[in-house]
Amino acid sequence: MSVHIDVNNRLVHDQEHNLALTCPHCQVLSHITPVGVPSYATLAANKPKHIGIVYRCDACNEPVFLRFTAKVYAANRVELASHYVEIERAREKFTFTYLPEEVEELFKEALNCYTAGCLNAFASMCRRVAQAVFADLGEAGKLQVYDQLNEVRDMAGVDSETFADVKAILFSRDGESPAPMPKPDTYQAGVLLEVMKDMLYQVYIRKGRMQQAMMVRRFFADEAAGNNVTPITRTGA
Ligand SMILES: [Zn+2]
């Protein structure tokens, strides 16, 4: 893949038609079109290490900012590294229904850290979420989560090093940990995120949905049996 800006200020990108990402505004995996490219003259005069380019999301028209690393300043072009950084990343989606208020508040903040690329802060927030969940569920719940984590490892084939780090992040406490808090890399943070979503789903959302569904079934069954008529008593009217 080669990307450069030529002397006529045109962005030439051989994979331009394949350039797609999850838009931070509309959350759609969309093609993006360059709309703001810095001029060759300005770049050649200042030779910045990084170059920002503004794109337009083809799905929602909102601006998407990408940062490229300048590779070579040549006489007729500025070559850019093919890899870019998304300045604003799409937020992670999660349904918070059925989560206790404290867990919801902490996990929302954890997701904000993840979206901002603050992975150590994300790991620390995940530990706080886990502690709030364990405090809510008690010792039996903690064991349940532990078993679920082992299940995820087996199902998804998580490597032993990543798994050990995720376990240490969730089950050790600050100050008690035999080793320092693990510092997750991008992949490990991604695994941790999936583990957290699965844990919260299993512990709260699945149970909440099931109880809700059973309540609806009971309501219709009772109604069919004709014993769901609640007498309305008016007082004082
Ligand atoms: Zn969009």
mmCIF file of C-alpha atoms and ligand atoms in Angstrom:
data_model
loop_
_atom_site.group_PDB
_atom_site.id
_atom_site.type_symbol
_atom_site.label_atom_id
_atom_site.label_comp_id
_atom_site.label_asym_id
_atom_site.label_seq_id
_atom_site.Cartn_x
_atom_site.Cartn_y
_atom_site.Cartn_z
ATOM 1 C CA MET A 1 0.000 0.000 0.000
ATOM 2 C CA SER A 2 1.463 3.372 -0.915
ATOM 3 C CA VAL A 3 0.197 6.787 0.086
ATOM 4 C CA HIS A 4 1.623 10.145 -0.924
ATOM 5 C CA ILE A 5 0.740 13.802 -1.371
ATOM 6 C CA ASP A 6 1.978 15.166 -4.713
ATOM 7 C CA VAL A 7 3.088 18.699 -5.688
ATOM 8 C CA ASN A 8 -0.468 19.465 -6.809
ATOM 9 C CA ASN A 9 -1.689 18.755 -3.240
ATOM 10 C CA ARG A 10 -3.451 15.602 -4.309
ATOM 11 C CA LEU A 11 -3.592 12.636 -1.947
ATOM 12 C CA VAL A 12 -2.673 9.560 -3.973
ATOM 13 C CA HIS A 13 -3.623 6.360 -2.197
ATOM 14 C CA ASP A 14 -3.493 3.104 -4.154
ATOM 15 C CA GLN A 15 -5.968 1.463 -1.755
ATOM 16 C CA GLU A 16 -8.262 4.497 -1.653
ATOM 17 C CA HIS A 17 -11.342 2.550 -2.739
ATOM 18 C CA ASN A 18 -10.771 0.053 0.087
ATOM 19 C CA LEU A 19 -10.329 2.645 2.799
ATOM 20 C CA ALA A 20 -13.078 1.902 5.318
ATOM 21 C CA LEU A 21 -13.390 2.109 9.069
ATOM 22 C CA THR A 22 -16.032 2.117 11.769
ATOM 23 C CA CYS A 23 -17.169 5.724 11.862
ATOM 24 C CA PRO A 24 -16.967 7.299 15.352
ATOM 25 C CA HIS A 25 -20.161 9.268 14.615
ATOM 26 C CA CYS A 26 -22.587 6.834 12.975
ATOM 27 C CA GLN A 27 -20.866 3.558 14.045
ATOM 28 C CA VAL A 28 -21.234 2.218 10.488
ATOM 29 C CA LEU A 29 -18.329 0.438 8.769
ATOM 30 C CA SER A 30 -18.062 2.979 5.990
ATOM 31 C CA HIS A 31 -15.789 4.118 3.183
ATOM 32 C CA ILE A 32 -14.170 7.493 3.857
ATOM 33 C CA THR A 33 -13.259 10.162 1.294
ATOM 34 C CA PRO A 34 -10.437 12.710 1.782
ATOM 35 C CA VAL A 35 -11.733 16.291 2.019
ATOM 36 C CA GLY A 36 -8.883 18.143 3.738
ATOM 37 C CA VAL A 37 -5.295 17.436 2.654
ATOM 38 C CA PRO A 38 -2.443 19.758 3.739
ATOM 39 C CA SER A 39 -0.639 21.468 0.843
ATOM 40 C CA TYR A 40 2.654 20.077 -0.445
ATOM 41 C CA ALA A 41 4.340 23.498 -0.112
ATOM 42 C CA THR A 42 3.470 23.816 3.577
ATOM 43 C CA LEU A 43 4.549 20.252 4.308
ATOM 44 C CA ALA A 44 7.839 20.596 2.395
ATOM 45 C CA ALA A 45 8.595 23.862 4.196
ATOM 46 C CA ASN A 46 7.933 22.511 7.710
ATOM 47 C CA LYS A 47 8.623 18.777 7.264
ATOM 48 C CA PRO A 48 6.404 17.648 10.171
ATOM 49 C CA LYS A 49 6.833 14.070 11.450
ATOM 50 C CA HIS A 50 3.093 13.496 11.451
ATOM 51 C CA ILE A 51 0.471 14.656 8.979
ATOM 52 C CA GLY A 52 -3.233 15.026 9.681
ATOM 53 C CA ILE A 53 -5.802 14.432 6.960
ATOM 54 C CA VAL A 54 -9.528 15.063 7.239
ATOM 55 C CA TYR A 55 -11.889 12.578 5.612
ATOM 56 C CA ARG A 56 -15.634 12.564 5.205
ATOM 57 C CA CYS A 57 -17.655 9.528 6.260
ATOM 58 C CA ASP A 58 -19.585 8.439 3.164
ATOM 59 C CA ALA A 59 -22.414 7.165 5.356
ATOM 60 C CA CYS A 60 -23.085 10.218 7.538
ATOM 61 C CA ASN A 61 -20.912 13.045 6.086
ATOM 62 C CA GLU A 62 -19.276 13.743 9.453
ATOM 63 C CA PRO A 63 -15.522 14.466 9.518
ATOM 64 C CA VAL A 64 -13.080 11.673 10.364
ATOM 65 C CA PHE A 65 -9.527 12.645 11.342
ATOM 66 C CA LEU A 66 -6.578 10.369 10.541
ATOM 67 C CA ARG A 67 -2.930 10.909 11.439
ATOM 68 C CA PHE A 68 -0.195 9.515 9.194
ATOM 69 C CA THR A 69 3.559 9.370 9.766
ATOM 70 C CA ALA A 70 5.627 11.147 7.107
ATOM 71 C CA LYS A 71 8.161 8.709 5.642
ATOM 72 C CA VAL A 72 10.054 10.623 2.959
ATOM 73 C CA TYR A 73 10.113 14.265 1.881
ATOM 74 C CA ALA A 74 11.010 13.970 -1.828
ATOM 75 C CA ALA A 75 11.323 16.713 -4.445
ATOM 76 C CA ASN A 76 7.909 16.000 -5.942
ATOM 77 C CA ARG A 77 5.972 14.225 -3.217
ATOM 78 C CA VAL A 78 5.615 13.490 0.490
ATOM 79 C CA GLU A 79 5.401 9.780 1.139
ATOM 80 C CA LEU A 80 3.304 8.660 4.095
ATOM 81 C CA ALA A 81 3.401 5.421 6.055
ATOM 82 C CA SER A 82 0.421 3.250 5.122
ATOM 83 C CA HIS A 83 -0.557 2.778 8.756
ATOM 84 C CA TYR A 84 -2.641 5.561 10.270
ATOM 85 C CA VAL A 85 -4.022 6.487 13.677
ATOM 86 C CA GLU A 86 -7.718 7.195 14.108
ATOM 87 C CA ILE A 87 -7.886 10.350 16.215
ATOM 88 C CA GLU A 88 -11.472 9.716 17.273
ATOM 89 C CA ARG A 89 -12.364 6.068 17.648
ATOM 90 C CA ALA A 90 -15.813 4.537 17.518
ATOM 91 C CA ARG A 91 -17.283 3.921 20.955
ATOM 92 C CA GLU A 92 -17.750 0.338 22.042
ATOM 93 C CA LYS A 93 -21.400 -0.676 22.055
ATOM 94 C CA PHE A 94 -22.876 -2.333 25.100
ATOM 95 C CA THR A 95 -26.381 -2.685 26.527
ATOM 96 C CA PHE A 96 -26.323 -1.656 30.158
ATOM 97 C CA THR A 97 -29.853 -2.817 30.998
ATOM 98 C CA TYR A 98 -30.001 -5.060 34.096
ATOM 99 C CA LEU A 99 -26.584 -3.935 35.405
ATOM 100 C CA PRO A 100 -26.505 -2.601 38.990
ATOM 101 C CA GLU A 101 -25.999 1.162 39.006
ATOM 102 C CA GLU A 102 -22.448 1.068 40.393
ATOM 103 C CA VAL A 103 -21.295 -1.598 37.922
ATOM 104 C CA GLU A 104 -22.837 0.347 35.046
ATOM 105 C CA GLU A 105 -21.144 3.589 36.072
ATOM 106 C CA LEU A 106 -17.726 1.952 36.424
ATOM 107 C CA PHE A 107 -17.983 -0.057 33.209
ATOM 108 C CA LYS A 108 -19.032 3.030 31.222
ATOM 109 C CA GLU A 109 -15.879 4.744 32.416
ATOM 110 C CA ALA A 110 -13.832 1.640 31.545
ATOM 111 C CA LEU A 111 -15.217 1.769 27.993
ATOM 112 C CA ASN A 112 -14.341 5.478 27.751
ATOM 113 C CA CYS A 113 -10.741 4.621 28.697
ATOM 114 C CA TYR A 114 -10.668 1.871 26.055
ATOM 115 C CA THR A 115 -12.064 4.179 23.359
ATOM 116 C CA ALA A 116 -9.477 6.823 24.250
ATOM 117 C CA GLY A 117 -6.706 4.197 23.933
ATOM 118 C CA CYS A 118 -5.779 4.557 27.649
ATOM 119 C CA LEU A 119 -5.243 0.834 28.115
ATOM 120 C CA ASN A 120 -3.685 0.891 31.601
ATOM 121 C CA ALA A 121 -6.537 3.053 32.851
ATOM 122 C CA PHE A 122 -8.910 0.614 31.139
ATOM 123 C CA ALA A 123 -7.323 -2.349 32.965
ATOM 124 C CA SER A 124 -7.568 -0.542 36.309
ATOM 125 C CA MET A 125 -11.223 0.303 35.691
ATOM 126 C CA CYS A 126 -11.910 -3.342 34.767
ATOM 127 C CA ARG A 127 -10.481 -4.370 38.147
ATOM 128 C CA ARG A 128 -12.853 -1.911 39.837
ATOM 129 C CA VAL A 129 -15.796 -3.274 37.829
ATOM 130 C CA ALA A 130 -14.846 -6.828 38.835
ATOM 131 C CA GLN A 131 -14.593 -5.800 42.504
ATOM 132 C CA ALA A 132 -18.027 -4.166 42.327
ATOM 133 C CA VAL A 133 -19.446 -7.337 40.728
ATOM 134 C CA PHE A 134 -17.860 -9.578 43.393
ATOM 135 C CA ALA A 135 -19.142 -7.314 46.184
ATOM 136 C CA ASP A 136 -22.619 -7.568 44.659
ATOM 137 C CA LEU A 137 -22.560 -11.338 44.054
ATOM 138 C CA GLY A 138 -20.680 -12.568 47.127
ATOM 139 C CA GLU A 139 -18.160 -15.430 47.230
ATOM 140 C CA ALA A 140 -20.312 -17.869 45.212
ATOM 141 C CA GLY A 141 -20.636 -15.302 42.441
ATOM 142 C CA LYS A 142 -16.903 -14.754 42.407
ATOM 143 C CA LEU A 143 -16.358 -18.487 41.876
ATOM 144 C CA GLN A 144 -18.983 -18.461 39.117
ATOM 145 C CA VAL A 145 -17.116 -15.667 37.322
ATOM 146 C CA TYR A 146 -13.854 -17.581 37.777
ATOM 147 C CA ASP A 147 -15.376 -20.669 36.118
ATOM 148 C CA GLN A 148 -16.769 -18.526 33.285
ATOM 149 C CA LEU A 149 -13.334 -17.044 32.683
ATOM 150 C CA ASN A 150 -11.844 -20.558 32.323
ATOM 151 C CA GLU A 151 -14.645 -21.394 29.916
ATOM 152 C CA VAL A 152 -13.823 -18.340 27.777
ATOM 153 C CA ARG A 153 -10.150 -19.384 27.692
ATOM 154 C CA ASP A 154 -11.066 -22.855 26.438
ATOM 155 C CA MET A 155 -13.709 -21.666 23.953
ATOM 156 C CA ALA A 156 -11.680 -18.836 22.444
ATOM 157 C CA GLY A 157 -8.227 -20.407 22.738
ATOM 158 C CA VAL A 158 -6.724 -17.470 24.635
ATOM 159 C CA ASP A 159 -2.930 -17.888 25.059
ATOM 160 C CA SER A 160 -1.692 -18.635 28.591
ATOM 161 C CA GLU A 161 0.212 -15.350 29.041
ATOM 162 C CA THR A 162 -2.790 -13.187 28.098
ATOM 163 C CA PHE A 163 -5.071 -15.343 30.212
ATOM 164 C CA ALA A 164 -2.784 -15.032 33.267
ATOM 165 C CA ASP A 165 -2.746 -11.240 32.858
ATOM 166 C CA VAL A 166 -6.536 -11.000 32.504
ATOM 167 C CA LYS A 167 -6.935 -13.191 35.599
ATOM 168 C CA ALA A 168 -4.505 -11.030 37.583
ATOM 169 C CA ILE A 169 -6.290 -7.848 36.487
ATOM 170 C CA LEU A 170 -9.718 -9.129 37.539
ATOM 171 C CA PHE A 171 -9.014 -11.258 40.596
ATOM 172 C CA SER A 172 -6.084 -9.607 42.377
ATOM 173 C CA ARG A 173 -6.614 -6.537 44.488
ATOM 174 C CA ASP A 174 -4.512 -3.387 44.483
ATOM 175 C CA GLY A 175 -1.664 -3.792 46.974
ATOM 176 C CA GLU A 176 -2.337 -7.525 47.416
ATOM 177 C CA SER A 177 -1.095 -8.541 44.024
ATOM 178 C CA PRO A 178 2.071 -10.665 44.120
ATOM 179 C CA ALA A 179 3.125 -9.079 40.809
ATOM 180 C CA PRO A 180 2.522 -5.497 39.658
ATOM 181 C CA MET A 181 -0.686 -4.766 37.766
ATOM 182 C CA PRO A 182 -0.169 -6.147 34.223
ATOM 183 C CA LYS A 183 0.099 -3.515 31.483
ATOM 184 C CA PRO A 184 -2.028 -4.777 28.610
ATOM 185 C CA ASP A 185 -1.029 -4.286 24.982
ATOM 186 C CA THR A 186 -3.677 -3.660 22.311
ATOM 187 C CA TYR A 187 -4.463 -7.345 21.837
ATOM 188 C CA GLN A 188 -4.645 -8.118 25.563
ATOM 189 C CA ALA A 189 -6.877 -5.098 26.155
ATOM 190 C CA GLY A 190 -9.157 -6.376 23.381
ATOM 191 C CA VAL A 191 -9.327 -9.799 25.061
ATOM 192 C CA LEU A 192 -9.995 -8.152 28.429
ATOM 193 C CA LEU A 193 -12.819 -6.130 26.864
ATOM 194 C CA GLU A 194 -14.475 -9.258 25.440
ATOM 195 C CA VAL A 195 -14.063 -11.065 28.779
ATOM 196 C CA MET A 196 -15.714 -8.154 30.610
ATOM 197 C CA LYS A 197 -18.637 -7.992 28.183
ATOM 198 C CA ASP A 198 -19.155 -11.747 28.456
ATOM 199 C CA MET A 199 -18.915 -11.680 32.250
ATOM 200 C CA LEU A 200 -21.486 -8.875 32.601
ATOM 201 C CA TYR A 201 -23.734 -10.552 30.063
ATOM 202 C CA GLN A 202 -23.628 -13.911 31.860
ATOM 203 C CA VAL A 203 -23.981 -12.499 35.356
ATOM 204 C CA TYR A 204 -26.638 -9.815 34.832
ATOM 205 C CA ILE A 205 -28.049 -9.455 31.340
ATOM 206 C CA ARG A 206 -28.794 -13.102 30.585
ATOM 207 C CA LYS A 207 -30.414 -13.547 33.991
ATOM 208 C CA GLY A 208 -32.388 -10.284 33.675
ATOM 209 C CA ARG A 209 -33.676 -11.160 30.198
ATOM 210 C CA MET A 210 -34.618 -14.663 31.280
ATOM 211 C CA GLN A 211 -36.507 -13.394 34.349
ATOM 212 C CA GLN A 212 -38.272 -10.794 32.200
ATOM 213 C CA ALA A 213 -39.248 -13.412 29.599
ATOM 214 C CA MET A 214 -40.537 -15.788 32.294
ATOM 215 C CA MET A 215 -42.579 -12.969 33.834
ATOM 216 C CA VAL A 216 -44.207 -12.277 30.462
ATOM 217 C CA ARG A 217 -44.925 -16.019 29.979
ATOM 218 C CA ARG A 218 -46.463 -16.176 33.447
ATOM 219 C CA PHE A 219 -48.605 -13.102 32.712
ATOM 220 C CA PHE A 220 -50.053 -14.582 29.508
ATOM 221 C CA ALA A 221 -50.547 -17.999 31.087
ATOM 222 C CA ASP A 222 -52.420 -16.421 33.987
ATOM 223 C CA GLU A 223 -54.461 -14.277 31.635
ATOM 224 C CA ALA A 224 -55.430 -17.323 29.562
ATOM 225 C CA ALA A 225 -56.455 -19.101 32.745
ATOM 226 C CA GLY A 226 -58.677 -16.121 33.570
ATOM 227 C CA ASN A 227 -57.227 -15.450 36.962
ATOM 228 C CA ASN A 228 -55.338 -12.315 36.123
ATOM 229 C CA VAL A 229 -58.225 -9.950 36.707
ATOM 230 C CA THR A 230 -57.123 -7.502 39.310
ATOM 231 C CA PRO A 231 -60.090 -5.696 40.816
ATOM 232 C CA ILE A 232 -59.735 -1.941 40.622
ATOM 233 C CA THR A 233 -60.681 -0.331 43.870
ATOM 234 C CA ARG A 234 -61.226 3.376 43.851
ATOM 235 C CA THR A 235 -60.769 5.175 47.076
ATOM 236 C CA GLY A 236 -61.843 8.666 47.866
ATOM 237 C CA ALA A 237 -63.106 9.422 44.342
HETATM 238 ZN ZN ZN B 1 -20.383 8.117 9.744
#
